[in-house]
Short mmCIF file of C-alpha atoms in Angstrom, two decimals:
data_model
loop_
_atom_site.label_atom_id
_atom_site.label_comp_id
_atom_site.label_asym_id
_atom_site.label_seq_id
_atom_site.Cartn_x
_atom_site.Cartn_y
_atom_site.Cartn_z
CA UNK A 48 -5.79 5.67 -1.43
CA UNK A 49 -8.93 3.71 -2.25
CA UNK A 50 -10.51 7.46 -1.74
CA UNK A 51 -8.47 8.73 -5.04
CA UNK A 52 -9.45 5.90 -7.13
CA UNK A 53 -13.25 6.33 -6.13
CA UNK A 54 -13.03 9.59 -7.50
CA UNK A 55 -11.18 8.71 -10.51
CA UNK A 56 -13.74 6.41 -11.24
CA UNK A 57 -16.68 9.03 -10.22
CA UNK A 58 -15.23 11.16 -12.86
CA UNK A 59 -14.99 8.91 -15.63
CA UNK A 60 -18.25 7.97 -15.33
CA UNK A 61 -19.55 11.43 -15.23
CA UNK A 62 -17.46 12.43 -18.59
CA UNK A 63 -19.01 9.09 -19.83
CA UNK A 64 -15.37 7.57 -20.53
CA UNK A 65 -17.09 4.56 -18.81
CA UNK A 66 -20.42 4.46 -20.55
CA UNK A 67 -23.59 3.87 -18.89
CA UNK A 68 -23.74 -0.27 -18.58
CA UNK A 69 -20.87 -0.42 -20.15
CA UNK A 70 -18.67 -3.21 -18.77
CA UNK A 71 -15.49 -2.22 -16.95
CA UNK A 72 -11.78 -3.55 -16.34
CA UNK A 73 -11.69 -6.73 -13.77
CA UNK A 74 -10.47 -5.63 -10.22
CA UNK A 75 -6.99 -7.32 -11.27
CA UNK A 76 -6.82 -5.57 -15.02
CA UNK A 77 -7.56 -2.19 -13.52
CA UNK A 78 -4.99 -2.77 -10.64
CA UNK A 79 -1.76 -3.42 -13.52
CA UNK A 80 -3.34 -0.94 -15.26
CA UNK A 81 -3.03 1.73 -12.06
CA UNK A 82 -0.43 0.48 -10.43
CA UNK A 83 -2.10 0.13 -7.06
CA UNK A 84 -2.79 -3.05 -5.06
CA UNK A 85 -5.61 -4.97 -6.02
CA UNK A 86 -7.00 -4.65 -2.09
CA UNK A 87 -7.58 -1.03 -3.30
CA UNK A 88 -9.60 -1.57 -6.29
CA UNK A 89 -11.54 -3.72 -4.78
CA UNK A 90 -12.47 -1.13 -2.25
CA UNK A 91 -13.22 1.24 -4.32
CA UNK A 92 -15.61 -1.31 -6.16
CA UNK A 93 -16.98 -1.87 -3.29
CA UNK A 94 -18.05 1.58 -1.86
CA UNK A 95 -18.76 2.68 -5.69
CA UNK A 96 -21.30 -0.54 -6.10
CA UNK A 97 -23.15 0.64 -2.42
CA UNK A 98 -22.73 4.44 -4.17
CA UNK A 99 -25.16 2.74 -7.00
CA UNK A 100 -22.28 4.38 -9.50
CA UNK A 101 -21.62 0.41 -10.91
CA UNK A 102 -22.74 -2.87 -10.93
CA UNK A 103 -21.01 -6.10 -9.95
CA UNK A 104 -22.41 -9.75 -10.20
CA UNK A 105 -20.22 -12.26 -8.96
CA UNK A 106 -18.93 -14.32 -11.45
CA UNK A 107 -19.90 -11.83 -13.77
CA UNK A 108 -18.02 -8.46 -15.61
CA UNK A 109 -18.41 -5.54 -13.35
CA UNK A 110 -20.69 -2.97 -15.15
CA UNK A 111 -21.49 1.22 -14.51
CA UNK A 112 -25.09 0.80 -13.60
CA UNK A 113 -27.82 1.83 -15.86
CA UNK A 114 -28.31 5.06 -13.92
CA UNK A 115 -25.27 6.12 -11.86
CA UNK A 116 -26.34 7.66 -9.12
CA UNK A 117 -24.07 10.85 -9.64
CA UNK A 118 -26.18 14.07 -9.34
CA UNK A 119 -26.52 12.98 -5.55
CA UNK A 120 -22.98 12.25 -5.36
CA UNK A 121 -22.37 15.60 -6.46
CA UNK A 122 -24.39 16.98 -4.55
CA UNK A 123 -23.50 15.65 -1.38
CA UNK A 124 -20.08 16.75 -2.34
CA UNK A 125 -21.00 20.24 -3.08
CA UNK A 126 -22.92 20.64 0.60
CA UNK A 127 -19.41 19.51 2.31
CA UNK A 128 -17.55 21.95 0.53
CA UNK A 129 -20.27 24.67 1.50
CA UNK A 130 -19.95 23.77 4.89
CA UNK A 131 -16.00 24.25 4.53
CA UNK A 132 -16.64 27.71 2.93
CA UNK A 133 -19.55 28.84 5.48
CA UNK A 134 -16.74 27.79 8.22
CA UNK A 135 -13.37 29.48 6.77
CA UNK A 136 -16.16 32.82 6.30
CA UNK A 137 -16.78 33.02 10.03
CA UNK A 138 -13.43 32.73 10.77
CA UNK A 139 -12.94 35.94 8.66
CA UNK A 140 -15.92 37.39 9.84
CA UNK A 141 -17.85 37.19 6.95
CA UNK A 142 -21.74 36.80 6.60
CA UNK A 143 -23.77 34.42 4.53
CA UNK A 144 -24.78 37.20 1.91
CA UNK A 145 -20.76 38.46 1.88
CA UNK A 146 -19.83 34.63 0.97
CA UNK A 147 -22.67 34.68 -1.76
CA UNK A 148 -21.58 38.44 -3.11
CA UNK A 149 -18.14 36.47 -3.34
CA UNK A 150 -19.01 33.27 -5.10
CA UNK A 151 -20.76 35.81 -7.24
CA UNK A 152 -17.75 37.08 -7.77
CA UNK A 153 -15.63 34.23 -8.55
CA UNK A 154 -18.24 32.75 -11.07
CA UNK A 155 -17.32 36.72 -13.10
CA UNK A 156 -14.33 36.01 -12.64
CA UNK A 157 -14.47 32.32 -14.26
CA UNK A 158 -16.80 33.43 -16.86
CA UNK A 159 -13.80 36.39 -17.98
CA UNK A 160 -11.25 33.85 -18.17
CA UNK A 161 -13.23 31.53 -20.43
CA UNK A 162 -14.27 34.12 -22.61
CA UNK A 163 -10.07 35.33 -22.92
CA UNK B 71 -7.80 -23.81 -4.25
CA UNK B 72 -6.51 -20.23 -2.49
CA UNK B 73 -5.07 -20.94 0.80
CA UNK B 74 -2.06 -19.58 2.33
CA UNK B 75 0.75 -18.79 0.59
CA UNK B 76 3.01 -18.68 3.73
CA UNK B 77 1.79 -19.06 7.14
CA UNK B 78 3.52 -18.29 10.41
CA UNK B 79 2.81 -19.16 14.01
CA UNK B 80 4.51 -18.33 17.04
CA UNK B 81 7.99 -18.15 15.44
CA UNK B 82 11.13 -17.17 17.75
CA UNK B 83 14.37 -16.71 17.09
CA UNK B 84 16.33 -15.69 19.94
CA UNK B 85 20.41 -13.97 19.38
CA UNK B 86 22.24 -12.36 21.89
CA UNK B 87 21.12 -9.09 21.34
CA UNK B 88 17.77 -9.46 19.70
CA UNK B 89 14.70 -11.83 19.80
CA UNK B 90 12.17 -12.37 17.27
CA UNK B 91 9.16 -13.24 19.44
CA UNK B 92 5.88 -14.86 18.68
CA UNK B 93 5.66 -13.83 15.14
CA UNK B 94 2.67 -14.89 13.30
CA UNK B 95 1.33 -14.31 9.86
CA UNK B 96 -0.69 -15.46 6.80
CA UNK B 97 -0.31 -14.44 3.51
CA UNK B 98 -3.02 -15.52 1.10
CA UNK B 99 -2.38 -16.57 -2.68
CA UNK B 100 -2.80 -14.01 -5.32
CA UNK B 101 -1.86 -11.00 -3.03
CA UNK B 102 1.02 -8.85 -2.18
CA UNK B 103 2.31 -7.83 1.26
CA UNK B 104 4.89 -5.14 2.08
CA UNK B 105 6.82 -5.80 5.32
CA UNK B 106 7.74 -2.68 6.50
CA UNK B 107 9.98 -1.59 9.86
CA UNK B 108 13.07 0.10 10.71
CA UNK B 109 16.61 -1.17 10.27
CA UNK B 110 17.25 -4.11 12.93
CA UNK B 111 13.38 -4.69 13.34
CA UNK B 112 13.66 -7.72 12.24
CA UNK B 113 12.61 -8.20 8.32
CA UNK B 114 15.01 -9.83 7.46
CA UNK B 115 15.61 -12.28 10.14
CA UNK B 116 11.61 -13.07 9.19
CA UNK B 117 12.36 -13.76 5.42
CA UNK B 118 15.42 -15.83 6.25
CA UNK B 119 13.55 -18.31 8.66
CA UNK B 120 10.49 -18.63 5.89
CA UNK B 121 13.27 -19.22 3.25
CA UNK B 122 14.57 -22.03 5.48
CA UNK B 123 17.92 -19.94 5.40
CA UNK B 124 18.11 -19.96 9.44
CA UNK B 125 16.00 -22.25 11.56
CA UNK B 126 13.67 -21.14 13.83
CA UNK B 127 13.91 -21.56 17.62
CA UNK B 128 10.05 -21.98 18.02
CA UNK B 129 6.79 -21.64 15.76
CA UNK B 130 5.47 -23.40 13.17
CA UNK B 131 6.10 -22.04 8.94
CA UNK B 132 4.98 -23.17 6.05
CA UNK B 133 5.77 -22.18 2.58
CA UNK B 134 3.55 -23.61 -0.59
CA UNK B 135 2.40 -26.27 1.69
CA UNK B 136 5.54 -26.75 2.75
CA UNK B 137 6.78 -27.41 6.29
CA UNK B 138 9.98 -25.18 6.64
CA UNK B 139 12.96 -26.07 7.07
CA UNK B 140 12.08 -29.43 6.18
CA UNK B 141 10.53 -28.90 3.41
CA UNK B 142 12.75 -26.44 1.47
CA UNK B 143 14.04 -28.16 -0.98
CA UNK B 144 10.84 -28.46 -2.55
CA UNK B 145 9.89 -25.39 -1.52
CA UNK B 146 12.68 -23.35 -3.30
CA UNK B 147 11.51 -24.69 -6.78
CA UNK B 148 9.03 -22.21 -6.56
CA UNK B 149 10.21 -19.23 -4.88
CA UNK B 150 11.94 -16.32 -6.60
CA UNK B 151 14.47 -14.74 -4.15
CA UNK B 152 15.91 -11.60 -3.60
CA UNK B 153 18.14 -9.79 -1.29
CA UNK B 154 20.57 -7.25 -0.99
CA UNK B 155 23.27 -9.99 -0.08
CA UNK B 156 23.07 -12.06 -3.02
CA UNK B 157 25.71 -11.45 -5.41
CA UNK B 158 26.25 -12.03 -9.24
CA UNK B 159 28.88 -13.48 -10.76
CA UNK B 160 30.86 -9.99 -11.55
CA UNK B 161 32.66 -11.29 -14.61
CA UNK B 162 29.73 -12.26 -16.16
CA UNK B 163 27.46 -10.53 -18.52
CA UNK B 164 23.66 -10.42 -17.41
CA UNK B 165 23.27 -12.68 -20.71
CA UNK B 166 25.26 -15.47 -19.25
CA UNK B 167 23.36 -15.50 -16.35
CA UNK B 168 20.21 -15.58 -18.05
CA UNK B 169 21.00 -18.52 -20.06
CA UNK B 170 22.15 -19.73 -16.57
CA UNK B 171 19.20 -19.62 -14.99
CA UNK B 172 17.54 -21.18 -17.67
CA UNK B 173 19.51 -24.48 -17.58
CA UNK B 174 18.57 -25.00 -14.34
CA UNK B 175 14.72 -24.05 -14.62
CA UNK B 176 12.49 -25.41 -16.60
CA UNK B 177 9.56 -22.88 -16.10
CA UNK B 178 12.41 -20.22 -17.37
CA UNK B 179 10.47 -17.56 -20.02
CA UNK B 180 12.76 -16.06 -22.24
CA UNK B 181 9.93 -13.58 -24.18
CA UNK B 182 9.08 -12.34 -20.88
CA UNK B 183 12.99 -12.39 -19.79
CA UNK B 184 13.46 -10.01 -22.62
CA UNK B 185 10.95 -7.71 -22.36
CA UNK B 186 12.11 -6.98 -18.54
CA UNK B 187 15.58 -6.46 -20.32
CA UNK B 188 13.96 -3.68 -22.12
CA UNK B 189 11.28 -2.27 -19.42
CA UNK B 190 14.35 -2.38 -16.68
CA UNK B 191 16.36 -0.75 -19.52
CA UNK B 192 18.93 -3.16 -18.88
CA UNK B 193 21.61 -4.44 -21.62
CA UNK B 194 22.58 -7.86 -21.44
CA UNK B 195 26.37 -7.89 -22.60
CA UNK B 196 28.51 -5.77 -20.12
CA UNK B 197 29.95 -7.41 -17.55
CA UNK B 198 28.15 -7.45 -14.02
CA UNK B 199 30.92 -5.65 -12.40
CA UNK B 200 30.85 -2.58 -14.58
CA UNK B 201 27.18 -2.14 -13.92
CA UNK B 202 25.65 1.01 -11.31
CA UNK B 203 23.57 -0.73 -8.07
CA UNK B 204 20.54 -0.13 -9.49
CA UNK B 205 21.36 -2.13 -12.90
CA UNK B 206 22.39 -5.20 -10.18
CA UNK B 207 19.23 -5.42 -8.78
CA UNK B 208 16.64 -4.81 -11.84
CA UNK B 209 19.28 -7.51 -12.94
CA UNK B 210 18.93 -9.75 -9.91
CA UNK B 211 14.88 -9.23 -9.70
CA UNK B 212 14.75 -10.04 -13.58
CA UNK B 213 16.26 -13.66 -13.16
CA UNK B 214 13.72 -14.34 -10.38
CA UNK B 215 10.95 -12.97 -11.98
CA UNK B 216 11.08 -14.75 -15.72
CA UNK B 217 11.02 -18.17 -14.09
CA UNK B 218 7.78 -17.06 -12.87
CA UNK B 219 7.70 -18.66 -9.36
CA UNK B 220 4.75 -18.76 -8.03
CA UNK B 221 5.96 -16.90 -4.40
CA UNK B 222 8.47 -14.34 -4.66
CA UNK B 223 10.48 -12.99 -1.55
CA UNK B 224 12.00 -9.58 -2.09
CA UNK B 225 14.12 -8.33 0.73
CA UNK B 226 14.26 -4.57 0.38
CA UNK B 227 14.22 -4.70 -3.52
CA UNK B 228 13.68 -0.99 -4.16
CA UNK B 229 15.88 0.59 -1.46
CA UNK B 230 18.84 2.39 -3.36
CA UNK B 231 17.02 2.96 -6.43
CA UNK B 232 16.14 6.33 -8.27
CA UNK B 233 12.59 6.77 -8.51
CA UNK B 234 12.48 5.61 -11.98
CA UNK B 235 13.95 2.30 -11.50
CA UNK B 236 11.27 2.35 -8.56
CA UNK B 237 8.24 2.83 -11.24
CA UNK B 238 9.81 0.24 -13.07
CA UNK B 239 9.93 -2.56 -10.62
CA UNK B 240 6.93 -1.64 -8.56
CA UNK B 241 5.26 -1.84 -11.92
CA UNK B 242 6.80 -5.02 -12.48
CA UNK B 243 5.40 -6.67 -9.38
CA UNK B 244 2.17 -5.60 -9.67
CA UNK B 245 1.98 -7.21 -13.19
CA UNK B 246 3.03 -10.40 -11.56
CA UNK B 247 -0.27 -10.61 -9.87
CA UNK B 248 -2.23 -10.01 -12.56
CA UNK B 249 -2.03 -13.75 -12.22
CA UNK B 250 -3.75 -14.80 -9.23
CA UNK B 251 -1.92 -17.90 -8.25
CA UNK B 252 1.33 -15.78 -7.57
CA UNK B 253 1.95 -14.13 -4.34
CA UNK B 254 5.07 -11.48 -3.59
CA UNK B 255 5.90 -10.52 -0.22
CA UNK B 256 8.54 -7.83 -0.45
CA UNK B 257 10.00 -6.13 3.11
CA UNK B 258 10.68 -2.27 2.63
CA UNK B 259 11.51 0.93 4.42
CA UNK B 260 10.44 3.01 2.03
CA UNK B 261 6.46 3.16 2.93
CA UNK B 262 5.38 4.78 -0.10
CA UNK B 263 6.02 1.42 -1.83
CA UNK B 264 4.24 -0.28 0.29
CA UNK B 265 1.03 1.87 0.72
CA UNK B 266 1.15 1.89 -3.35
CA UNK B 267 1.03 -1.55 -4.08
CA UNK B 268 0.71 -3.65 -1.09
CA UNK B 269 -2.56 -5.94 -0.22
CA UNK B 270 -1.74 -6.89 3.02
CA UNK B 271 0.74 -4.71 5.45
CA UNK B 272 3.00 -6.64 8.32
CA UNK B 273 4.72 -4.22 10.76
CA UNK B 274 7.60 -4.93 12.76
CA UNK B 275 9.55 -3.19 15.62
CA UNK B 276 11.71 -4.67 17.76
CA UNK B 277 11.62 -8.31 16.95
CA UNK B 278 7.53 -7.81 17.16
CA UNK B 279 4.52 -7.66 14.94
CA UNK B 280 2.70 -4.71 15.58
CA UNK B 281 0.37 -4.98 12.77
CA UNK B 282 -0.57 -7.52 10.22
CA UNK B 283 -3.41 -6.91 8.50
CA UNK B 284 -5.46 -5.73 5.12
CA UNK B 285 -4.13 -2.34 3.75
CA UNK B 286 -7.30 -0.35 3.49
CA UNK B 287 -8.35 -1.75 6.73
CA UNK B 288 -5.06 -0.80 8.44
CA UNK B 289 -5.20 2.66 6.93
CA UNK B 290 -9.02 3.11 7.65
CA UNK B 291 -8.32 2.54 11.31
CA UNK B 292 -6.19 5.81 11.86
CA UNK B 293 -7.30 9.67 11.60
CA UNK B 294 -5.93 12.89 12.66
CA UNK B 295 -8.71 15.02 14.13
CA UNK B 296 -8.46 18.62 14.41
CA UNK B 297 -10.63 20.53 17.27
CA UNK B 298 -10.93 23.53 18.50
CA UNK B 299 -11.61 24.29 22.36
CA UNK B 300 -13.47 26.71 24.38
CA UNK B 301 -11.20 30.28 24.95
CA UNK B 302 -9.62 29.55 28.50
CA UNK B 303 -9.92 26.00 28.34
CA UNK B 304 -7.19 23.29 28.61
CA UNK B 305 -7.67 19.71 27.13
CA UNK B 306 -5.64 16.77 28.92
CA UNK B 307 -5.49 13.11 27.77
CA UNK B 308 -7.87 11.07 26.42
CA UNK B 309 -7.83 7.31 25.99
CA UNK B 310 -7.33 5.95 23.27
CA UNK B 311 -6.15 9.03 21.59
CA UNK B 312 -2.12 10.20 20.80
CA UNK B 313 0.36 12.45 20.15
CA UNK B 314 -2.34 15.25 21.93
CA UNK B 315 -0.59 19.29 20.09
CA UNK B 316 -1.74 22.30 20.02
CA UNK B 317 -1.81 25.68 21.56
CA UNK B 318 -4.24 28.07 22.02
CA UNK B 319 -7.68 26.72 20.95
CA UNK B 320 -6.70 24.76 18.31
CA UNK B 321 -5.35 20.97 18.90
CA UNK B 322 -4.53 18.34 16.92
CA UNK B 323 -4.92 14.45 18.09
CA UNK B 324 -4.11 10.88 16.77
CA UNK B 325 -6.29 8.46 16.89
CA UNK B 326 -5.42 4.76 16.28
CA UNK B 327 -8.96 2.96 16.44
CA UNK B 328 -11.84 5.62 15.28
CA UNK B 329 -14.66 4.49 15.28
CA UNK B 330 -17.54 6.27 15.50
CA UNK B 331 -17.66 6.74 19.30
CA UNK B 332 -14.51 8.52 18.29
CA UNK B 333 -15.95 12.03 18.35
CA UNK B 334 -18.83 12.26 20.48
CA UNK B 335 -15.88 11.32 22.74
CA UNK B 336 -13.80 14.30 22.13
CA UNK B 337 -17.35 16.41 22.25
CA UNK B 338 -18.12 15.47 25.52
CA UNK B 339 -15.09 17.45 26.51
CA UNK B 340 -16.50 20.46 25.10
CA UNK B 341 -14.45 20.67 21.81
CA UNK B 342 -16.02 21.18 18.44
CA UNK B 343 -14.42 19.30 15.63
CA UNK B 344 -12.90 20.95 12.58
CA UNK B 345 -11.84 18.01 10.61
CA UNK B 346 -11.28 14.52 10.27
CA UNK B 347 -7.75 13.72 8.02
CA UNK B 348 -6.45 10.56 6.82
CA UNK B 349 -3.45 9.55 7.66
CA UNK B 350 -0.26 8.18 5.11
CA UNK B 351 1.57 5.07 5.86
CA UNK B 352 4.69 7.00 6.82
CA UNK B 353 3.12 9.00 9.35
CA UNK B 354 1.25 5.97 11.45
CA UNK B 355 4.45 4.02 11.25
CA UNK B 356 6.46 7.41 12.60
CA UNK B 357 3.59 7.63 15.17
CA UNK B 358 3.54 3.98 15.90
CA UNK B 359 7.67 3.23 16.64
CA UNK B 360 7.48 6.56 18.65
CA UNK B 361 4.64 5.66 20.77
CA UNK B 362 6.30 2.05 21.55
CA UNK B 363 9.35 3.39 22.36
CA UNK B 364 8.12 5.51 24.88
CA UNK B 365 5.63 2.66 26.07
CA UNK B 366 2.50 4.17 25.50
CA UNK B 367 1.63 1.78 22.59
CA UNK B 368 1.80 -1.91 23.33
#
């Protein structure tokens, strides 16, 4: 569960609904807030603080850190899902420049619906 | 000071037909903990020895510092009780018993008693015995919760409710430790609750504690691991690991403790892992009574 509010949080940082050293809800405020045990929040604190996404000082208002650490987040993200894809291919037989003449055609296919 | 909210050691309760054995548990201040098991596990039996309501046989509890049963007079001040047994007056209105309650309890908080009226969307004048289960119970959790007791004991407060009322009084007990000198332990069967809101999860089956610990821990502790095996090849047990389905190339296994010797365990047999899943509450405790019953889980 804590894995849902991690990215939650991920993504409200990235749309900058938590601003860069901004201070953010207290483990407790954010757990009424959510709904979810407190236990949770503070585990996803706690992986997002070693993630570099925020800041916590004991004592102290928990903060998104100066530079949050996303792109690599994202990144590390994207190379999982990659991996999935590269997988599922080979199962259907597919080589690496099929998958790529695919995404190709998905991101057309993205680009069409956008512009309707 | 946090401490303990309730502590137990060693308690026993032995009956004819069932024994509660060596049950031990802490429950710090400021958190929640869903007791979850199956009908005639022995939940209740647990919250009626820490209320002092039956004595146990053996074990030591305490309750707010307490020694219980001696203790529960003082005790009782400040716990908020609730259980499916506990009835209302049914010719009163849910007024009456709020001004009830009040006379007797001085910490009573009638701004806070009326805003559950309206979140629980309660009304106060009809008569208790015209009112649907669910209305009795967001009733009955209401007069517990506006004295604001510092511990509150819930026994099963959500079973029987529509998911609504659910929201509503899971809600409700979450807000309650927005104060962190209040602690909740509420027992459940309904494992969604408990994965949703709970700090700390206690397990019980058969008058034992299978599991008491932190959620996230608890939860962290079990995967599903898909793998797939070479063509002709047969995988048999491996320690440590349950519930072993599949046919064909592709199996499925539970694993209780993973760690990270988990997989280099399962490669050494020659299977290549697919994925690693997280499990729900529902499904560990499904795989957990199962795997006792057929005595291949302590």
């Amino acid at each position: 569960m804590y894995l849902q509010i991690i990215e939650q949080i991920r993504e409200r940082v990235a749309v900058g609904d938590w601003a860069r050293d901004a201070e953010i809800p207290s483990i407790r405020q954010l757990a009424v807030a959510l709904r979810v045990s407190v236990i949770t929040i503070k585990r996803a604190y706690f992986e997002l603080e070693r993630e570099g996404v925020i800041v916590t000082h004991h004592g102290k208002p928990s903060r998104v850190a100066e530079v949050p650490n996303l792109e690599k987040l994202r990144g590390e993200d994207l190379d999982q899902h990659l991996d999935r894809a590269l997988h599922i291919g080979a199962l259907l037989g597919l080589s690496p420049d099929e998958l790529a003449e695919r995404l190709e055609r998905a991101a057309k296919r993205r680009n069409d619906e956008e512009q309707a | 000071m946090t401490g303990s909210a309730v502590s137990l050691a060693g308690v026993g309760k032995d009956y004819k037909h069932f024994t509660l054995d060596d049950v031990s548990l802490e429950l710090p201040q400021g958190s929640i903990m869903g007791f979850i098991g199956a009908n005639g596990a022995g939940k209740s039996t647990t919250i009626r020895i820490l209320m002092g309501l039956i004595h146990q046989d053996r074990g030591t509890v305490r309750v707010l510092d307490n020694e219980m049963p001696a203790g529960q007079v003082a005790a009782k001040r400040e716990i908020g009780y609730v259980s499916d047994d506990m009835r209302l007056y049914p010719g009163a209105s849910i007024a009456w018993h709020m001004s009830f309650i009040a006379s007797i309890f001085p910490s009573w908080d009638a701004a806070y008693a009326a805003e559950l009226v309206k979140r629980f969307d309660l009304t106060p004048e009809p008569r208790i015995k015209g009112l649907s289960h669910g209305q009795r119970v967001k009733a009955a959790l209401l007069l517990v919760l506006a004295r604001r007791p510092r511990l509150l004991v819930l026994d099963e407060p959500t079973t029987g409710l529509d998911p609504i009322a659910r929201q509503e009084v899971l809600g409700a007990l979450i807000e309650v430790l927005a104060d962190e000198r209040r602690t909740v332990l509420f027992s459940s069967q309904n494992t969604m609750d408990v994965e949703q809101i709970s700090d700390r999860i206690t397990f019980i089956d058969r008058g034992r504690i299978v599991a008491s610990d932190d959620k996230e821990n608890y939860l962290d502790r079990w995967r599903r691991v898909r793998f797939e095996i070479p063509e002709g090849a047969t995988v048999s047990a491996i320690p440590g690991m349950l519930d072993l389905r599949g046919s064909g190339r592709i199996n499925v296994v539970t694993v209780p403790d993973f760690t990270d010797a988990t997989l280099p365990l399962l490669q050494a047999t020659g299977a290549s892992v697919i994925a690693v899943e997280p499990m729900s509450l529902e499904e560990i405790f499904l795989c957990t009574v199962k795997n006792r019953r057929e005595g291949v889980l302590a």
